[in-house]
CSV table of C-alpha atoms in Angstrom, one decimal:
chain,number,residue,atom,x,y,z
F,1,MET,CA,-43.7,20.7,41.4
F,2,ASP,CA,-40.0,20.9,40.5
F,3,LYS,CA,-38.2,17.6,40.4
F,4,ILE,CA,-34.7,17.4,41.9
F,5,LEU,CA,-32.1,14.6,41.7
F,6,LEU,CA,-29.8,14.7,44.7
F,7,ILE,CA,-26.7,12.5,44.4
F,8,ASP,CA,-24.8,12.2,47.7
F,9,ASP,CA,-23.4,9.1,49.5
F,10,ASP,CA,-24.0,10.7,52.9
F,11,LYS,CA,-27.4,9.1,53.5
F,12,SER,CA,-28.2,10.9,56.7
F,13,LEU,CA,-27.4,14.3,55.1
F,14,ALA,CA,-29.2,13.4,51.9
F,15,LYS,CA,-32.4,12.4,53.8
F,16,LEU,CA,-32.2,15.6,55.9
F,17,LEU,CA,-31.9,17.7,52.7
F,18,GLN,CA,-34.7,15.8,51.1
F,19,GLU,CA,-37.0,16.3,54.0
F,20,TYR,CA,-36.3,20.1,54.1
F,21,LEU,CA,-36.6,20.6,50.3
F,22,GLU,CA,-39.8,18.6,50.0
F,23,GLY,CA,-41.2,20.7,52.9
F,24,GLU,CA,-40.5,23.7,50.6
F,25,GLY,CA,-42.5,22.1,47.8
F,26,LEU,CA,-39.8,20.3,45.8
F,27,ASN,CA,-39.9,16.7,44.7
F,28,VAL,CA,-36.5,15.2,45.6
F,29,THR,CA,-35.2,11.8,44.4
F,30,LEU,CA,-32.1,10.4,46.1
F,31,ALA,CA,-29.2,8.5,44.7
F,32,TYR,CA,-26.2,7.4,46.7
F,33,ASP,CA,-23.6,6.8,44.0
F,34,LEU,CA,-22.8,7.6,40.4
F,35,LYS,CA,-24.3,4.4,38.9
F,36,GLN,CA,-27.5,4.9,40.7
F,37,GLY,CA,-27.7,8.5,39.7
F,38,LEU,CA,-27.0,7.7,36.0
F,39,ASP,CA,-29.7,4.9,36.1
F,40,ILE,CA,-32.3,7.2,37.6
F,41,PHE,CA,-31.6,10.3,35.6
F,42,PRO,CA,-33.0,9.3,32.2
F,43,ASP,CA,-36.2,8.0,33.7
F,44,LYS,CA,-37.5,11.3,35.0
F,45,ASP,CA,-37.6,14.8,33.6
F,46,PHE,CA,-35.6,16.4,36.4
F,47,ASP,CA,-35.5,20.2,36.7
F,48,LEU,CA,-32.2,20.3,38.5
F,49,ILE,CA,-29.4,18.0,39.7
F,50,ILE,CA,-27.5,18.4,43.0
F,51,LEU,CA,-24.2,16.5,42.8
F,52,ASP,CA,-21.6,15.8,45.4
F,53,VAL,CA,-18.0,15.6,44.3
F,54,MET,CA,-16.8,12.7,46.4
F,55,LEU,CA,-18.8,9.5,45.8
F,56,PRO,CA,-18.0,5.8,46.6
F,57,ASP,CA,-17.8,4.6,43.0
F,58,GLY,CA,-16.0,7.6,41.5
F,59,ASN,CA,-15.7,11.3,41.3
F,60,GLY,CA,-18.9,13.4,40.8
F,61,PHE,CA,-17.1,15.2,38.0
F,62,ASP,CA,-17.2,12.0,35.9
F,63,ILE,CA,-21.0,12.2,35.6
F,64,ILE,CA,-21.2,15.8,34.3
F,65,PRO,CA,-20.2,15.1,30.6
F,66,LYS,CA,-22.5,12.1,30.5
F,67,ILE,CA,-25.4,14.3,31.7
F,68,ARG,CA,-24.5,17.1,29.3
F,69,LYS,CA,-24.7,14.7,26.3
F,70,GLN,CA,-28.4,14.1,27.2
F,71,SER,CA,-29.6,17.3,28.8
F,72,TRP,CA,-29.0,21.0,29.8
F,73,THR,CA,-30.5,20.4,33.2
F,74,PRO,CA,-28.9,22.8,35.7
F,75,ILE,CA,-26.2,21.1,37.9
F,76,LEU,CA,-25.3,22.4,41.3
F,77,MET,CA,-22.1,20.9,42.7
F,78,LEU,CA,-21.5,20.3,46.4
F,79,THR,CA,-17.7,20.8,47.0
F,80,ALA,CA,-15.4,20.8,50.0
F,81,ARG,CA,-15.2,24.2,51.7
F,82,GLY,CA,-12.4,26.3,50.2
F,83,ASP,CA,-11.5,23.8,47.5
F,84,GLU,CA,-11.1,26.1,44.6
F,85,VAL,CA,-9.7,23.4,42.3
F,86,ASP,CA,-12.9,21.4,42.6
F,87,ARG,CA,-15.0,24.4,41.8
F,88,ILE,CA,-12.9,25.3,38.7
F,89,ILE,CA,-13.0,21.7,37.4
F,90,GLY,CA,-16.8,21.4,38.0
F,91,LEU,CA,-17.6,24.6,36.1
F,92,GLU,CA,-15.3,23.8,33.3
F,93,LEU,CA,-16.9,20.4,32.8
F,94,GLY,CA,-20.4,21.9,32.7
F,95,ALA,CA,-21.8,22.5,36.2
F,96,ASP,CA,-23.8,25.7,36.5
F,97,ASP,CA,-23.0,26.6,40.1
F,98,TYR,CA,-21.4,25.3,43.3
F,99,LEU,CA,-22.0,25.3,47.0
F,100,ALA,CA,-19.4,24.5,49.7
F,101,LYS,CA,-20.1,21.8,52.2
F,102,PRO,CA,-21.2,21.9,54.9
F,103,CYS,CA,-24.2,24.0,53.9
F,104,SER,CA,-27.5,24.8,55.5
F,105,PRO,CA,-30.7,23.4,53.8
F,106,ARG,CA,-31.9,27.0,53.7
F,107,GLU,CA,-28.9,28.2,51.7
F,108,LEU,CA,-29.2,25.2,49.4
F,109,PHE,CA,-32.9,25.9,48.7
F,110,ALA,CA,-32.0,29.5,47.9
F,111,ARG,CA,-29.4,28.4,45.3
F,112,ILE,CA,-31.9,25.9,43.8
F,113,LYS,CA,-34.6,28.6,43.5
F,114,ALA,CA,-32.1,31.0,41.8
F,115,LEU,CA,-30.9,28.4,39.3
F,116,LEU,CA,-34.5,27.3,38.4
F,117,ARG,CA,-35.7,30.9,38.1
F,118,ARG,CA,-32.8,31.9,35.8
F,119,SER,CA,-33.1,28.8,33.6
F,120,ARG,CA,-36.8,29.6,32.9
F,121,ILE,CA,-37.0,33.3,32.3
F,122,GLN,CA,-33.7,34.0,30.5
F,123,ALA,CA,-35.2,33.6,27.0
F,124,LEU,CA,-38.2,35.7,28.0
F,125,GLU,CA,-36.3,38.8,28.9
F,126,THR,CA,-35.8,40.0,25.3
F,127,ASN,CA,-37.9,40.1,22.1
F,128,GLN,CA,-34.8,39.7,20.0
F,129,ASN,CA,-34.1,36.0,19.1
F,130,ILE,CA,-30.7,36.2,17.3
F,131,PHE,CA,-27.6,38.1,18.4
F,132,GLU,CA,-24.6,38.4,16.1
F,133,ASN,CA,-21.2,39.9,16.7
F,134,GLY,CA,-18.6,39.3,14.1
F,135,ARG,CA,-18.6,35.5,13.5
F,136,LEU,CA,-20.2,34.8,16.9
F,137,LYS,CA,-23.9,34.0,16.7
F,138,LEU,CA,-26.4,33.2,19.5
F,139,ILE,CA,-29.9,32.0,18.9
F,140,ILE,CA,-32.2,32.2,21.9
F,141,ASN,CA,-35.1,29.9,20.8
F,142,THR,CA,-32.9,26.9,20.1
F,143,ARG,CA,-30.2,27.9,22.7
F,144,GLU,CA,-27.5,27.5,20.1
F,145,VAL,CA,-24.2,29.3,19.8
F,146,PHE,CA,-22.0,29.4,16.7
F,147,SER,CA,-18.4,30.4,16.5
F,148,ASN,CA,-17.2,30.8,13.0
F,149,LYS,CA,-20.2,28.8,11.8
F,150,LYS,CA,-19.4,25.9,14.1
F,151,ILE,CA,-21.9,25.0,16.7
F,152,MET,CA,-20.4,25.2,20.2
F,153,VAL,CA,-21.4,23.2,23.3
F,154,LEU,CA,-22.1,25.5,26.3
F,155,THR,CA,-23.6,24.9,29.7
F,156,GLY,CA,-26.9,26.6,30.5
F,157,THR,CA,-25.1,29.1,32.7
F,158,GLU,CA,-22.4,29.8,30.0
F,159,PHE,CA,-25.2,30.4,27.5
F,160,ASN,CA,-27.1,32.8,29.8
F,161,LEU,CA,-23.9,34.6,30.6
F,162,LEU,CA,-23.0,35.1,27.0
F,163,LEU,CA,-26.5,36.3,26.2
F,164,GLU,CA,-26.2,39.0,28.9
F,165,LEU,CA,-22.9,40.2,27.4
F,166,MET,CA,-24.2,40.1,23.8
F,167,LYS,CA,-27.3,42.1,24.9
F,168,GLN,CA,-24.9,44.8,26.1
F,169,THR,CA,-22.1,44.6,23.5
F,170,ALA,CA,-19.3,47.2,23.9
F,171,GLN,CA,-20.7,48.2,27.3
F,172,LEU,CA,-19.3,47.5,30.8
F,173,VAL,CA,-21.3,44.8,32.5
F,174,THR,CA,-20.5,44.5,36.2
F,175,ARG,CA,-19.7,41.2,37.9
F,176,ASP,CA,-22.5,41.7,40.4
F,177,PHE,CA,-25.0,42.3,37.7
F,178,LEU,CA,-24.0,39.2,35.9
F,179,SER,CA,-24.2,37.1,39.1
F,180,GLN,CA,-27.7,38.4,39.8
F,181,GLN,CA,-28.9,37.9,36.3
F,182,VAL,CA,-27.3,34.5,35.6
F,183,LEU,CA,-26.9,32.9,39.0
F,184,GLY,CA,-29.8,34.7,40.7
F,185,ARG,CA,-27.6,35.9,43.7
F,186,ARG,CA,-25.3,38.7,44.7
F,187,LEU,CA,-21.6,38.1,44.7
F,188,THR,CA,-19.8,37.6,48.0
F,189,ALA,CA,-16.3,38.9,48.7
F,190,PHE,CA,-14.4,35.8,47.5
F,191,ASP,CA,-16.9,34.4,45.0
F,192,ARG,CA,-15.1,33.8,41.7
F,193,SER,CA,-17.8,31.8,39.9
F,194,ILE,CA,-18.5,34.5,37.3
F,195,ASP,CA,-14.8,34.8,36.6
F,196,MET,CA,-14.6,31.0,36.1
F,197,HIS,CA,-17.5,31.0,33.7
F,198,ILE,CA,-16.0,33.9,31.7
F,199,SER,CA,-12.7,32.0,31.5
F,200,ASN,CA,-14.5,29.0,30.1
F,201,LEU,CA,-16.3,31.1,27.5
F,202,ARG,CA,-13.1,32.5,26.3
F,203,LYS,CA,-11.5,29.1,25.9
F,204,LYS,CA,-14.5,27.3,24.3
F,205,LEU,CA,-15.4,30.0,21.8
F,206,HIS,CA,-11.8,31.0,21.0
F,207,LEU,CA,-12.7,34.7,21.6
F,208,GLY,CA,-10.5,37.4,20.3
F,209,GLN,CA,-9.4,35.3,17.3
F,210,ASP,CA,-10.6,35.0,13.7
F,211,ASN,CA,-13.1,37.8,13.6
F,212,LEU,CA,-14.6,36.9,17.0
F,213,PRO,CA,-15.2,39.4,19.7
F,214,ASP,CA,-13.3,39.3,23.0
F,215,ILE,CA,-14.3,39.6,26.6
F,216,LYS,CA,-12.2,42.3,28.2
F,217,THR,CA,-11.7,42.5,31.9
F,218,VAL,CA,-12.2,45.8,33.6
F,219,ARG,CA,-10.3,45.4,36.8
F,220,GLY,CA,-12.5,45.8,39.9
F,221,ALA,CA,-15.6,46.5,37.8
F,222,GLY,CA,-16.6,43.8,35.3
F,223,TYR,CA,-16.4,42.8,31.7
F,224,ILE,CA,-16.9,44.2,28.2
F,225,LEU,CA,-17.7,42.2,25.1
F,226,THR,CA,-15.9,43.9,22.3
F,227,LYS,CA,-17.7,44.9,19.1
F,228,ILE,CA,-16.6,43.5,15.7
F,229,GLU,CA,-17.5,46.3,13.3
F,230,GLU,CA,-16.9,44.6,10.0
F,231,VAL,CA,-16.4,41.0,9.0
F,232,PRO,CA,-14.6,40.3,5.7
F,233,ASP,CA,-16.3,37.9,3.3
F,234,ALA,CA,-15.5,34.3,3.9
């Protein structure tokens, strides 16, 4: 049974979501503030965390770096509807996906299933364990990424997104394909989550510099990870 940590100070909503999700076969633990969430998190091997942005003892964003120091557990942020700034900040700090509130329990469950499914099968989709392109290296078994021999810290979603691009180096990969493969869902009209993750990858990995490939945007279509044909000796 998958174990979920739900951190939300709206007790009535949290209990409603808990009841629904447990009816779908999940084991849901509730926390109503940041402190309680941080106290509970290390004690159980959670499969996914649902995190509200606005909490009584601080901002939900504050907990993401602390979690990432301990675990790559997928994080689903609950944000105010239409608040793009919250979504961008959450993804940059290490959240894997977001859902606008108010949301239906059914929609939340669908997002949870998609994130859990992608986190488990990504490494099984290819027999190749190591991908290299210029001075960018990705190792599936250890889920490590090296940029110019320096290990980089990526979220689970960023790692999976980079893997999909590296598997199809120098080829156009559509935004909808990436969303389905990495997030487990089709893109909606105004969904910019893949674009935000791509932007984070460019910044974190310093792509396009120092014998590193770049991610080129094909307007209205998707992205291409460029191929570094030859790397000079270090």
